[in-house]
Coordinates of C-alpha atoms and ligand atoms in Angstrom, one line a residue:
Chain A
M1239 CA 62.1 152.3 139.0
R1240 CA 65.1 152.7 136.9
T1241 CA 63.8 151.0 133.8
A1242 CA 66.6 152.6 131.8
A1243 CA 68.8 150.0 133.3
I1244 CA 67.2 147.2 131.2
P1245 CA 68.5 147.9 127.7
V1246 CA 71.9 148.6 129.3
A1247 CA 71.7 145.3 131.0
E1248 CA 70.8 143.5 127.9
R1249 CA 73.8 144.9 126.1
R1250 CA 76.0 144.2 129.0
S1251 CA 74.9 140.6 129.3
R1252 CA 76.6 139.7 126.1
I1253 CA 79.8 137.8 126.9
T1254 CA 82.3 138.4 124.0
P1255 CA 85.6 136.6 123.9
L1256 CA 87.3 139.9 124.7
R1257 CA 85.1 140.2 127.9
A1258 CA 86.1 136.7 128.8
V1259 CA 89.8 137.6 128.5
K1260 CA 89.3 140.8 130.5
D1261 CA 87.5 138.9 133.3
T1262 CA 90.2 136.3 133.3
L1263 CA 92.9 139.0 133.8
V1264 CA 91.0 140.7 136.6
I1265 CA 90.7 137.4 138.5
A1266 CA 94.2 136.5 137.7
E1267 CA 95.4 139.8 139.2
R1268 CA 93.3 139.1 142.3
N1269 CA 94.8 135.7 142.8
L1270 CA 98.4 136.9 142.3
I1271 CA 97.9 139.6 144.8
S1272 CA 96.4 137.0 147.2
Y1273 CA 99.4 134.7 146.7
T1274 CA 101.8 137.4 147.8
R1275 CA 99.8 137.7 151.0
I1276 CA 99.3 134.1 151.9
P1277 CA 102.5 132.8 153.7
E1278 CA 101.6 129.1 153.0
A1279 CA 101.3 129.8 149.3
L1280 CA 104.7 131.5 149.2
F1281 CA 106.1 128.7 151.2
F1282 CA 104.8 126.0 148.8
S1283 CA 106.1 127.7 145.8
S1284 CA 109.5 128.8 147.1
V1285 CA 110.9 127.0 150.2
Q1286 CA 109.5 123.6 149.3
P1287 CA 111.2 123.2 146.0
I1288 CA 114.5 124.4 147.5
M1289 CA 114.1 121.8 150.2
F1290 CA 113.5 119.1 147.7
V1291 CA 116.6 120.1 145.7
L1292 CA 118.8 120.1 148.7
L1293 CA 117.3 116.8 150.0
F1294 CA 117.8 114.9 146.8
R1295 CA 121.0 116.6 145.8
Y1296 CA 122.8 116.1 149.1
V1297 CA 121.0 113.4 151.2
F1298 CA 119.7 110.8 148.7
G1299 CA 121.5 111.8 145.6
G1300 CA 124.8 110.1 146.5
A1301 CA 123.1 106.7 146.5
I1302 CA 121.4 107.1 143.2
R1303 CA 123.4 106.2 140.1
V1304 CA 122.5 107.7 136.8
A1305 CA 124.2 107.7 133.4
D1306 CA 123.1 111.3 132.6
P1307 CA 125.6 113.8 131.3
G1308 CA 126.5 115.9 134.4
G1309 CA 125.5 113.3 136.9
Y1310 CA 122.6 113.1 139.3
V1311 CA 122.1 116.8 139.8
N1312 CA 121.4 117.1 136.0
Y1313 CA 119.0 114.2 136.3
L1314 CA 117.3 115.7 139.3
I1315 CA 116.6 119.3 138.4
P1316 CA 114.2 118.6 135.5
G1317 CA 112.3 116.2 137.8
I1318 CA 112.1 118.9 140.5
F1319 CA 110.7 121.3 137.9
V1320 CA 107.8 119.1 137.1
Q1321 CA 107.3 117.9 140.7
T1322 CA 107.1 121.5 141.9
V1323 CA 104.6 122.7 139.4
A1324 CA 102.5 119.6 140.1
F1325 CA 102.5 120.3 143.8
G1326 CA 101.8 123.9 143.1
A1327 CA 98.6 122.9 141.3
V1328 CA 97.2 121.8 144.6
Q1329 CA 97.0 125.5 145.5
T1330 CA 94.3 125.8 142.7
S1331 CA 92.1 123.2 144.4
I1332 CA 92.6 124.6 147.9
G1333 CA 92.1 128.2 146.7
L1334 CA 88.9 127.4 144.8
A1335 CA 87.5 125.3 147.7
E1336 CA 88.2 128.3 150.0
D1337 CA 86.5 130.7 147.5
L1338 CA 83.5 128.3 147.6
Q1339 CA 83.5 128.1 151.4
K1340 CA 83.7 131.9 151.8
G1341 CA 80.8 132.4 149.3
L1342 CA 83.0 134.3 146.8
I1343 CA 82.1 131.9 144.1
E1344 CA 78.4 132.6 144.7
R1345 CA 79.1 136.3 144.3
F1346 CA 81.0 135.8 141.1
R1347 CA 78.2 133.6 139.8
S1348 CA 75.8 136.4 140.4
L1349 CA 77.9 138.9 138.4
P1350 CA 77.5 139.5 134.7
M1351 CA 80.9 138.1 134.0
A1352 CA 82.2 135.3 131.8
R1353 CA 81.5 131.8 133.2
S1354 CA 85.0 130.8 132.6
G1355 CA 86.6 133.9 134.1
V1356 CA 87.0 132.7 137.7
L1357 CA 88.7 129.4 136.7
A1358 CA 90.7 130.8 133.8
G1359 CA 91.9 133.6 136.1
R1360 CA 92.9 131.2 138.7
T1361 CA 94.8 128.9 136.3
V1362 CA 96.5 131.9 134.6
A1363 CA 97.6 133.2 138.0
D1364 CA 99.1 129.7 138.6
L1365 CA 100.8 129.9 135.3
C1366 CA 102.4 133.2 136.2
R1367 CA 103.5 131.8 139.5
N1368 CA 105.0 128.8 137.8
V1369 CA 107.1 131.1 135.6
L1370 CA 108.6 132.5 138.7
V1371 CA 109.0 129.1 140.2
A1372 CA 110.9 128.0 137.0
C1373 CA 113.3 130.9 137.4
L1374 CA 113.8 130.1 141.1
I1375 CA 114.5 126.4 140.4
T1376 CA 116.9 127.3 137.6
G1377 CA 118.8 129.6 140.0
V1378 CA 118.9 127.1 142.8
G1379 CA 119.8 124.4 140.3
Y1380 CA 122.7 126.3 139.1
A1381 CA 123.9 127.0 142.6
V1382 CA 124.0 123.2 143.3
G1383 CA 125.8 122.3 140.1
F1384 CA 123.0 121.8 137.6
R1385 CA 124.1 122.8 134.0
V1386 CA 122.0 123.0 130.8
E1387 CA 124.0 120.6 128.5
T1388 CA 122.0 121.2 125.3
S1389 CA 121.3 124.8 124.4
V1390 CA 119.3 127.7 125.8
W1391 CA 116.6 126.9 123.3
G1392 CA 116.4 123.3 124.5
Y1393 CA 116.1 124.6 128.0
L1394 CA 113.4 127.2 127.1
A1395 CA 111.5 124.5 125.1
A1396 CA 111.6 122.3 128.2
V1397 CA 110.3 125.0 130.5
L1398 CA 107.5 125.8 128.0
L1399 CA 106.5 122.2 127.9
I1400 CA 106.4 122.0 131.7
L1401 CA 104.3 125.2 131.9
M1402 CA 101.8 123.8 129.4
F1403 CA 101.5 120.6 131.3
A1404 CA 101.2 122.4 134.6
Y1405 CA 98.4 124.6 133.1
S1406 CA 96.4 121.5 132.2
L1407 CA 97.0 120.0 135.6
S1408 CA 95.6 123.2 137.2
W1409 CA 92.3 122.6 135.5
G1410 CA 92.3 119.1 136.9
F1411 CA 92.9 120.4 140.4
A1412 CA 90.2 123.0 139.8
V1413 CA 87.7 120.2 139.3
I1414 CA 88.9 118.7 142.6
G1415 CA 88.6 122.1 144.4
L1416 CA 85.1 122.6 143.1
S1417 CA 84.0 119.1 144.2
A1418 CA 85.3 119.4 147.7
A1419 CA 83.3 120.6 150.6
N1420 CA 86.1 122.7 152.1
S1421 CA 89.7 123.4 151.6
E1422 CA 90.9 120.7 154.0
T1423 CA 89.0 118.1 151.9
A1424 CA 90.4 119.6 148.7
Q1425 CA 93.9 119.1 150.1
V1426 CA 93.1 115.5 151.3
M1427 CA 91.6 114.7 147.9
S1428 CA 94.6 116.1 146.0
F1429 CA 97.5 114.3 147.6
P1430 CA 96.6 110.7 146.9
L1431 CA 96.6 111.7 143.3
L1432 CA 99.7 113.8 143.5
F1433 CA 102.0 111.4 145.4
P1434 CA 102.0 108.5 142.9
L1435 CA 102.1 110.9 140.0
T1436 CA 105.2 112.7 141.3
F1437 CA 107.1 110.0 143.2
A1438 CA 106.2 106.9 141.2
S1439 CA 107.8 108.8 138.2
S1440 CA 111.2 109.3 136.7
A1441 CA 111.6 112.5 138.8
F1442 CA 114.0 111.4 141.4
V1443 CA 115.0 107.8 140.6
P1444 CA 115.3 106.1 137.2
V1445 CA 112.2 103.9 136.6
Q1446 CA 114.2 100.7 136.0
Y1447 CA 115.2 100.6 139.7
M1448 CA 111.5 100.2 140.7
P1449 CA 109.8 96.9 141.1
G1450 CA 108.3 95.5 137.9
W1451 CA 104.7 96.0 138.8
L1452 CA 105.4 99.7 139.4
Q1453 CA 107.4 100.3 136.3
G1454 CA 104.5 99.9 134.0
F1455 CA 102.8 102.8 135.7
A1456 CA 105.8 104.9 136.4
K1457 CA 107.2 104.7 132.9
Y1458 CA 104.1 105.7 131.0
Q1459 CA 102.2 108.1 133.3
P1460 CA 102.1 111.7 132.0
V1461 CA 104.4 113.2 134.7
S1462 CA 107.2 110.8 133.7
E1463 CA 106.7 111.6 130.0
V1464 CA 107.0 115.3 130.7
I1465 CA 110.0 114.8 132.9
D1466 CA 111.7 112.6 130.3
A1467 CA 111.0 115.1 127.6
A1468 CA 112.2 118.1 129.7
R1469 CA 115.3 116.1 130.8
G1470 CA 116.1 115.3 127.2
L1471 CA 115.6 118.9 126.1
M1472 CA 117.7 120.4 129.0
V1473 CA 120.5 118.0 129.5
G1474 CA 120.2 115.3 126.9
G1475 CA 121.0 111.6 127.5
V1476 CA 117.3 110.5 126.9
A1477 CA 116.5 108.2 124.1
D1478 CA 113.7 109.4 121.7
V1479 CA 113.3 112.9 123.1
A1480 CA 110.9 113.8 120.3
G1481 CA 108.7 110.9 121.2
H1482 CA 108.5 112.1 124.8
V1483 CA 107.8 115.6 123.7
E1484 CA 105.0 114.5 121.5
V1485 CA 103.4 112.3 124.1
S1486 CA 103.7 115.1 126.6
L1487 CA 102.0 117.5 124.3
V1488 CA 99.2 115.0 123.6
W1489 CA 98.7 114.6 127.4
S1490 CA 98.7 118.4 128.0
V1491 CA 96.2 119.2 125.3
G1492 CA 94.1 116.1 126.0
L1493 CA 93.8 116.9 129.7
L1494 CA 93.0 120.5 129.0
I1495 CA 90.3 119.6 126.5
V1496 CA 88.6 117.2 128.9
L1497 CA 89.2 119.0 132.2
A1498 CA 88.6 122.7 131.4
P1499 CA 85.0 122.2 130.2
L1500 CA 84.4 119.8 133.1
A1501 CA 85.7 122.4 135.6
V1502 CA 83.5 125.1 134.1
H1503 CA 80.5 122.8 134.2
K1504 CA 81.2 122.2 137.9
Y1505 CA 81.5 125.9 138.5
R1506 CA 78.2 126.7 136.8
T1507 CA 76.2 123.9 138.3
R1508 CA 77.5 123.5 141.8
T1509 CA 74.6 123.6 144.2
Chain B
M1113 CA 49.7 148.4 138.2
P1114 CA 53.4 148.5 137.1
P1115 CA 55.0 145.1 136.4
A1116 CA 56.7 143.5 139.4
A1117 CA 60.3 144.1 140.0
I1118 CA 60.7 140.5 141.2
E1119 CA 58.1 137.8 140.5
A1120 CA 58.3 134.2 141.7
R1121 CA 55.8 131.6 140.5
D1122 CA 55.5 128.2 142.2
L1123 CA 59.3 127.9 142.8
E1124 CA 60.3 124.4 143.7
K1125 CA 63.7 123.0 144.6
T1126 CA 64.7 119.6 145.9
F1127 CA 68.4 119.1 146.7
K1128 CA 70.3 115.9 146.2
G1129 CA 69.6 113.8 149.2
G1130 CA 65.9 114.6 149.0
V1131 CA 65.7 117.8 151.0
R1132 CA 62.7 119.7 149.7
A1133 CA 63.9 123.3 150.2
L1134 CA 61.1 125.0 148.3
T1135 CA 57.7 123.5 147.6
G1136 CA 55.9 126.0 145.5
V1137 CA 56.8 129.5 146.5
S1138 CA 55.1 132.5 144.8
F1139 CA 55.3 136.2 145.5
A1140 CA 55.6 139.5 143.7
V1141 CA 57.7 142.5 144.7
E1142 CA 56.6 146.0 143.6
P1143 CA 59.3 148.2 142.2
G1144 CA 61.0 150.5 144.7
T1145 CA 59.8 148.7 147.8
V1146 CA 61.4 146.5 150.4
F1147 CA 60.2 143.0 150.4
G1148 CA 60.9 140.9 153.4
M1149 CA 61.2 137.1 153.5
L1150 CA 60.8 136.1 157.1
G1151 CA 61.5 132.6 158.3
P1152 CA 63.5 130.4 160.7
N1153 CA 66.8 128.8 159.9
G1154 CA 66.3 126.2 157.1
A1155 CA 63.0 127.6 155.9
G1156 CA 64.4 127.9 152.3
K1157 CA 65.2 131.7 152.2
T1158 CA 68.7 131.3 150.9
T1159 CA 67.5 128.8 148.3
A1160 CA 64.9 131.2 147.0
V1161 CA 67.5 134.0 146.9
R1162 CA 69.9 131.8 145.0
I1163 CA 67.3 130.9 142.4
L1164 CA 66.4 134.6 142.0
T1165 CA 70.0 135.6 141.6
T1166 CA 70.6 132.9 138.9
I1167 CA 72.9 130.9 141.0
L1168 CA 70.6 127.9 141.3
R1169 CA 68.1 126.5 138.8
P1170 CA 64.7 125.8 140.1
D1171 CA 63.3 122.3 139.6
G1172 CA 59.9 123.8 139.0
G1173 CA 58.2 127.1 138.6
S1174 CA 59.7 130.3 137.2
A1175 CA 60.9 133.6 138.3
E1176 CA 61.5 137.0 136.7
V1177 CA 63.6 140.0 137.6
L1178 CA 62.3 143.2 135.9
G1179 CA 60.6 141.0 133.4
H1180 CA 63.6 138.9 132.6
D1181 CA 63.4 135.1 133.3
V1182 CA 66.1 134.0 135.6
V1183 CA 66.6 130.7 133.8
K1184 CA 66.3 131.8 130.2
E1185 CA 68.1 135.2 130.4
P1186 CA 70.5 134.8 133.4
G1187 CA 73.0 137.2 131.9
V1188 CA 70.5 140.1 131.7
V1189 CA 69.3 139.3 135.3
R1190 CA 72.9 139.3 136.6
A1191 CA 73.4 142.8 135.0
L1192 CA 70.3 144.0 136.9
I1193 CA 70.9 142.7 140.4
G1194 CA 73.2 143.1 143.4
L1195 CA 73.6 140.3 145.9
A1196 CA 74.9 140.4 149.5
G1197 CA 74.8 136.8 150.7
Q1198 CA 74.4 135.4 154.1
Y1199 CA 78.1 135.4 154.7
A1200 CA 80.4 138.3 153.8
A1201 CA 81.7 137.1 150.4
V1202 CA 84.9 139.2 150.2
D1203 CA 88.5 138.2 149.5
E1204 CA 90.2 138.2 152.9
N1205 CA 93.6 138.7 151.3
L1206 CA 92.7 141.8 149.4
T1207 CA 92.2 145.2 150.8
G1208 CA 88.8 146.7 151.0
R1209 CA 89.6 148.9 148.0
E1210 CA 91.0 146.1 146.0
N1211 CA 87.9 144.0 146.6
L1212 CA 85.5 146.7 145.4
R1213 CA 87.8 147.6 142.4
M1214 CA 87.8 144.0 141.4
I1215 CA 84.0 143.8 141.5
G1216 CA 83.8 147.1 139.5
Q1217 CA 86.1 145.7 136.8
L1218 CA 84.1 142.5 136.6
T1219 CA 81.0 144.6 136.0
Q1220 CA 82.8 146.2 133.2
L1221 CA 83.9 149.5 134.6
R1222 CA 87.3 150.7 133.4
R1223 CA 90.0 150.4 135.9
V1224 CA 90.0 154.1 136.8
D1225 CA 86.2 154.2 137.0
A1226 CA 86.3 151.1 139.2
S1227 CA 88.8 152.8 141.5
R1228 CA 86.7 155.9 141.7
R1229 CA 83.5 153.9 142.4
A1230 CA 85.4 151.9 145.1
D1231 CA 86.4 155.1 146.9
E1232 CA 82.9 156.5 146.7
L1233 CA 81.5 153.4 148.3
L1234 CA 84.3 153.2 150.9
A1235 CA 83.4 156.7 152.0
Q1236 CA 79.7 155.9 152.0
F1237 CA 80.2 152.9 154.2
E1238 CA 82.7 154.6 156.5
L1239 CA 85.5 152.3 155.4
T1240 CA 87.8 154.9 154.0
E1241 CA 90.3 154.6 156.9
A1242 CA 90.5 150.8 156.5
A1243 CA 90.4 150.9 152.7
G1244 CA 94.1 150.0 152.3
R1245 CA 94.1 147.2 154.9
S1246 CA 93.6 143.6 154.0
V1247 CA 90.1 142.4 154.9
K1248 CA 91.6 139.9 157.3
T1249 CA 92.0 142.7 159.8
Y1250 CA 88.3 143.9 159.5
S1251 CA 85.7 143.3 162.2
G1252 CA 82.5 141.4 161.4
G1253 CA 80.6 144.6 161.0
M1254 CA 83.1 146.1 158.6
R1255 CA 83.1 143.0 156.5
R1256 CA 79.4 143.1 156.2
R1257 CA 79.5 146.7 155.2
L1258 CA 82.1 145.9 152.6
D1259 CA 80.0 143.1 151.3
L1260 CA 77.0 145.3 151.0
A1261 CA 79.2 147.9 149.2
A1262 CA 80.3 145.2 146.8
A1263 CA 76.7 144.5 146.0
L1264 CA 76.2 148.1 145.1
V1265 CA 79.2 148.7 142.9
D1266 CA 77.1 148.4 139.7
R1267 CA 74.2 150.5 141.1
P1268 CA 71.8 147.6 140.6
P1269 CA 68.1 148.5 140.4
V1270 CA 67.3 145.3 142.3
L1271 CA 69.1 144.3 145.4
F1272 CA 69.1 140.9 147.3
L1273 CA 70.2 140.9 150.9
D1274 CA 70.3 137.5 152.5
E1275 CA 70.1 138.0 156.3
P1276 CA 72.0 141.3 156.2
T1277 CA 72.2 141.7 160.0
T1278 CA 72.7 138.1 161.2
G1279 CA 75.8 138.0 163.3
L1280 CA 76.0 141.8 163.8
D1281 CA 76.0 143.4 167.2
P1282 CA 73.0 145.7 168.1
Y1283 CA 74.8 148.8 167.1
G1284 CA 75.8 147.3 163.7
R1285 CA 72.3 146.1 163.2
V1286 CA 70.8 149.5 163.6
A1287 CA 73.5 151.1 161.4
M1288 CA 72.7 148.5 158.7
W1289 CA 69.0 149.2 158.9
A1290 CA 69.7 152.9 158.3
T1291 CA 71.9 152.0 155.3
I1292 CA 69.2 149.8 153.8
E1293 CA 66.5 152.5 154.4
A1294 CA 68.7 155.0 152.6
L1295 CA 69.0 152.7 149.6
V1296 CA 65.3 152.3 149.2
G1297 CA 65.0 156.1 149.2
D1298 CA 66.7 156.2 145.8
G1299 CA 64.4 153.8 144.1
T1300 CA 66.2 150.5 144.5
T1301 CA 64.0 147.5 145.0
V1302 CA 65.2 145.4 147.9
L1303 CA 64.4 141.8 148.7
L1304 CA 65.8 140.9 152.1
T1305 CA 65.6 137.8 154.2
T1306 CA 65.6 137.7 157.9
Q1307 CA 65.0 135.6 161.0
Y1308 CA 64.0 138.7 163.0
L1309 CA 60.4 139.8 163.1
E1310 CA 61.6 143.2 164.4
E1311 CA 63.8 143.7 161.4
A1312 CA 61.1 142.7 158.9
D1313 CA 58.7 145.0 160.7
R1314 CA 61.1 147.9 160.6
L1315 CA 62.3 147.6 157.0
A1316 CA 59.8 145.7 154.8
D1317 CA 56.8 147.2 153.1
Q1318 CA 55.5 143.8 152.2
L1319 CA 56.3 140.4 153.8
V1320 CA 56.1 136.7 153.3
V1321 CA 56.5 134.3 156.1
I1322 CA 58.1 131.1 154.9
D1323 CA 58.5 127.8 156.7
H1324 CA 59.6 124.4 155.4
G1325 CA 59.8 125.8 151.8
K1326 CA 56.3 127.2 151.8
V1327 CA 54.8 130.6 152.1
I1328 CA 52.6 130.4 155.2
A1329 CA 51.5 134.0 155.5
E1330 CA 51.8 137.2 153.5
G1331 CA 50.8 140.9 153.7
T1332 CA 52.1 144.1 155.0
S1333 CA 53.9 144.0 158.3
S1334 CA 51.0 145.6 160.1
E1335 CA 48.5 143.2 158.5
L1336 CA 50.7 140.3 159.6
K1337 CA 51.2 141.7 163.1
A1338 CA 47.4 142.1 163.5
Q1339 CA 47.0 138.5 162.4
L1340 CA 49.9 137.1 164.2
G1341 CA 50.1 138.4 167.6
K1342 CA 50.2 141.5 169.7
S1343 CA 52.7 143.0 172.0
V1344 CA 52.6 141.5 175.4
L1345 CA 52.8 143.2 178.8
D1346 CA 54.7 141.3 181.4
L1347 CA 54.1 142.3 185.0
E1348 CA 56.5 141.0 187.7
M1349 CA 54.4 140.9 190.9
G1350 CA 57.1 139.8 193.3
S1351 CA 55.5 136.5 194.4
D1352 CA 53.2 133.9 193.0
E1353 CA 50.3 134.7 195.4
I1354 CA 50.3 138.4 194.6
A1355 CA 50.5 137.5 190.9
E1356 CA 47.5 135.2 191.3
K1357 CA 45.5 138.1 192.9
A1358 CA 46.6 140.5 190.2
M1359 CA 45.6 138.0 187.4
V1360 CA 42.1 137.7 188.9
V1361 CA 41.7 141.5 189.2
L1362 CA 42.9 142.1 185.6
G1363 CA 41.1 139.1 184.2
N1364 CA 37.8 140.3 185.6
Q1365 CA 38.1 144.0 184.9
L1366 CA 40.0 144.2 181.6
G1367 CA 37.5 141.8 180.0
R1368 CA 40.2 139.5 178.5
P1369 CA 42.3 136.6 179.8
A1370 CA 45.5 137.3 181.6
T1371 CA 47.9 134.5 182.1
R1372 CA 50.4 133.8 184.8
Q1373 CA 53.9 132.3 184.7
A1374 CA 55.0 132.0 188.3
S1375 CA 55.2 135.5 189.6
V1376 CA 54.7 137.2 186.2
V1377 CA 51.3 138.2 184.8
E1378 CA 51.1 138.3 181.0
I1379 CA 48.5 140.4 179.2
P1380 CA 48.1 140.7 175.4
L1381 CA 48.0 144.4 174.5
D1382 CA 45.0 144.6 172.1
E1383 CA 44.8 148.4 172.4
G1384 CA 48.5 149.1 172.7
P1385 CA 49.8 151.6 175.3
R1386 CA 46.2 152.4 176.5
D1387 CA 46.0 148.8 177.9
V1388 CA 49.2 149.4 179.9
I1389 CA 47.7 152.5 181.6
E1390 CA 44.4 150.7 182.2
A1391 CA 46.1 147.7 183.7
L1392 CA 48.3 149.7 186.1
R1393 CA 45.3 151.8 187.2
L1394 CA 43.3 148.7 188.0
L1395 CA 46.2 147.2 190.0
D1396 CA 46.7 150.5 191.8
D1397 CA 43.0 150.6 192.7
A1398 CA 43.3 147.0 194.1
G1399 CA 46.4 148.0 196.1
L1400 CA 48.7 145.8 194.1
A1401 CA 52.0 147.2 192.9
P1402 CA 54.2 145.4 190.3
T1403 CA 57.9 145.3 191.0
G1404 CA 58.8 145.2 187.4
L1405 CA 57.2 145.8 184.0
T1406 CA 58.2 144.9 180.4
V1407 CA 56.4 145.3 177.1
R1408 CA 57.7 142.8 174.6
E1409 CA 57.1 142.3 170.9
P1410 CA 55.8 138.9 169.9
S1411 CA 58.9 136.8 169.0
L1412 CA 59.3 134.9 165.8
D1413 CA 58.4 131.9 167.9
D1414 CA 55.1 133.5 168.9
V1415 CA 54.4 134.2 165.2
F1416 CA 55.1 130.7 164.2
L1417 CA 53.1 129.4 167.1
A1418 CA 50.2 131.5 165.9
L1419 CA 50.6 130.5 162.2
T1420 CA 51.6 126.8 162.4
G1421 CA 51.0 125.6 165.8
H1422 CA 54.7 124.8 166.1
G1423 CA 57.6 126.8 167.1
T1424 CA 60.7 127.6 165.0
T1425 CA 62.0 124.1 165.1
E1426 CA 64.7 123.2 162.6
P1427 CA 63.6 120.8 159.9
Ligands
LIG2827 N1 73.3 123.0 148.6 C1 72.5 122.3 149.4 N2 72.4 120.9 149.3 C2 71.6 120.2 150.1 N3 70.7 120.7 150.9 C3 70.6 122.1 151.0 C4 71.5 122.9 150.3 N4 71.2 124.2 150.6 C5 70.2 124.2 151.4 N5 69.8 122.9 151.7 C6 68.7 122.5 152.6 O1 67.6 123.2 152.2 C7 66.8 123.7 153.2 C8 66.6 125.1 153.1 O2 67.9 125.8 153.3 P1 68.1 127.3 153.1 O3 67.5 127.8 151.8 O4 69.5 127.6 153.3 O5 67.3 127.9 154.3 P2 67.4 129.3 155.1 O6 68.2 130.2 154.2 O7 66.0 129.8 155.2 O8 68.0 129.1 156.4 C9 67.6 123.3 154.5 O9 67.0 122.1 155.0 C10 69.0 123.0 154.0 O10 69.6 122.1 154.8
LIG2828 MG1 69.9 131.2 154.7

């Protein structure tokens, strides 16, 4: 027997923060490679936002009146940003459910790696993807007439805020993915959450056009807060931008604090 | 006696919904041997493996791998084991090489070392040609080999193989057996689960038979076989009447009961091949010639029938 393995194993079983970061990066790399090889994932992160931009810019947009500087296209693009990253987060739940189904999570759980590695890697991969998505939407937005009316710093701050919120959302969808029996269920569980959050929001239509009962939700739910903050930072025309930014940050940090440990707990204890 | 490589004491596990997957399972595995866990579908094999590999916590009992408690020191245990689960747990979208390199990096090899180890294993498992292709394009057998390779990246002293040949074709199965035998040669302790008596017989030094979450028999494979049932000689006699005559002749002269299923006479082979010669000689003397002959191993069903009085019914 190779008893020499034991002291080595004892040393290697210690999970330092550095180890956790390394594991996260290895898994993130794996997920990013995967994304480039899954046509559906590429579709969801590229074609879909472009379709939404075109749909709302040219089909519905003419009928929606806004007072924003630059008109509806400037109102729309910040909303598309947030809607796209929120939809993208569904990939986290589907991907994790698939990993569970295929037994990969079991393998990872039997490895001497950080308990947070698989989930942190997945959410970091999502974050990287969202950076690319942000570039894509900016490009498409400019092509259809969107213009940053504030400053490049305002724009960057908005993107940063959106990325932070998206990162927290990814952890939420990780919880869903780890609770689902398979990837189809994960998808089915994700959309009832996603639709009200993205469509009953200020993303496409100003909230004041919605019926009274819906306004209460649409106005204060986190997605609207982030959209309003981003819109204010990118194109202006939003009252109390600082307030929206603050509320958005509180949501992002709050969701992360609650959801990340919950997701890791689910990962560790899933039978 | 050296300490056990794997020791399970009264392991119990009840799943939500009340399924009692393990109801007090104990066994010990000697270092450097192959230990077989034989049982039908739903017996609790995977549950036991999951507990021993720290994936699942037992509700009762305890277990150690190389002296380290799987619940109290899961990190150390994980650094000592390799696991190839019941389904090939590899990332379909990555290539074979990328899969192995990822596992290597997660077991703390530096990137270059992980790549080198990946190539080594790819060569060992005859996957070099497919190394750069995404696993989606692999056959079932290739996935299984990659999965086993992934379990070996870290050169673990203790290896868990959950039904390593289920779903493989006969060629793949024989190849997998050879691979497992080679592993044991270099000192690795292997715990494998299987539904096939033949596989347990061929690979395992020591065996437990498990059913409904309980160990119902244990010993070496030959001990168990002696206890469980012998090979059976089936003689096809061509017609029911001739078979009836043959049964009488053999029953009288072999000194043990022969049974008949339609035109086939069945004789348990207490003395092995010698019995076959004797039976054929007796039939020839009586002027009876079989039209067909098979010697078959007792099936898992025969074993379970012998041990429990019931077949391998699902719970
Ligand atoms: N995660 C689980 N949740 C609920 N029941 C389970 C779970 N895993 C296994 N079982 C049940 O426990 C029993 C033993 O299962 P398992 O250990 O997978 O058997 P085997 O591997 O021998 O086929 C079966 O009845 C199975 O349905
Ligand atoms: Mg099983």
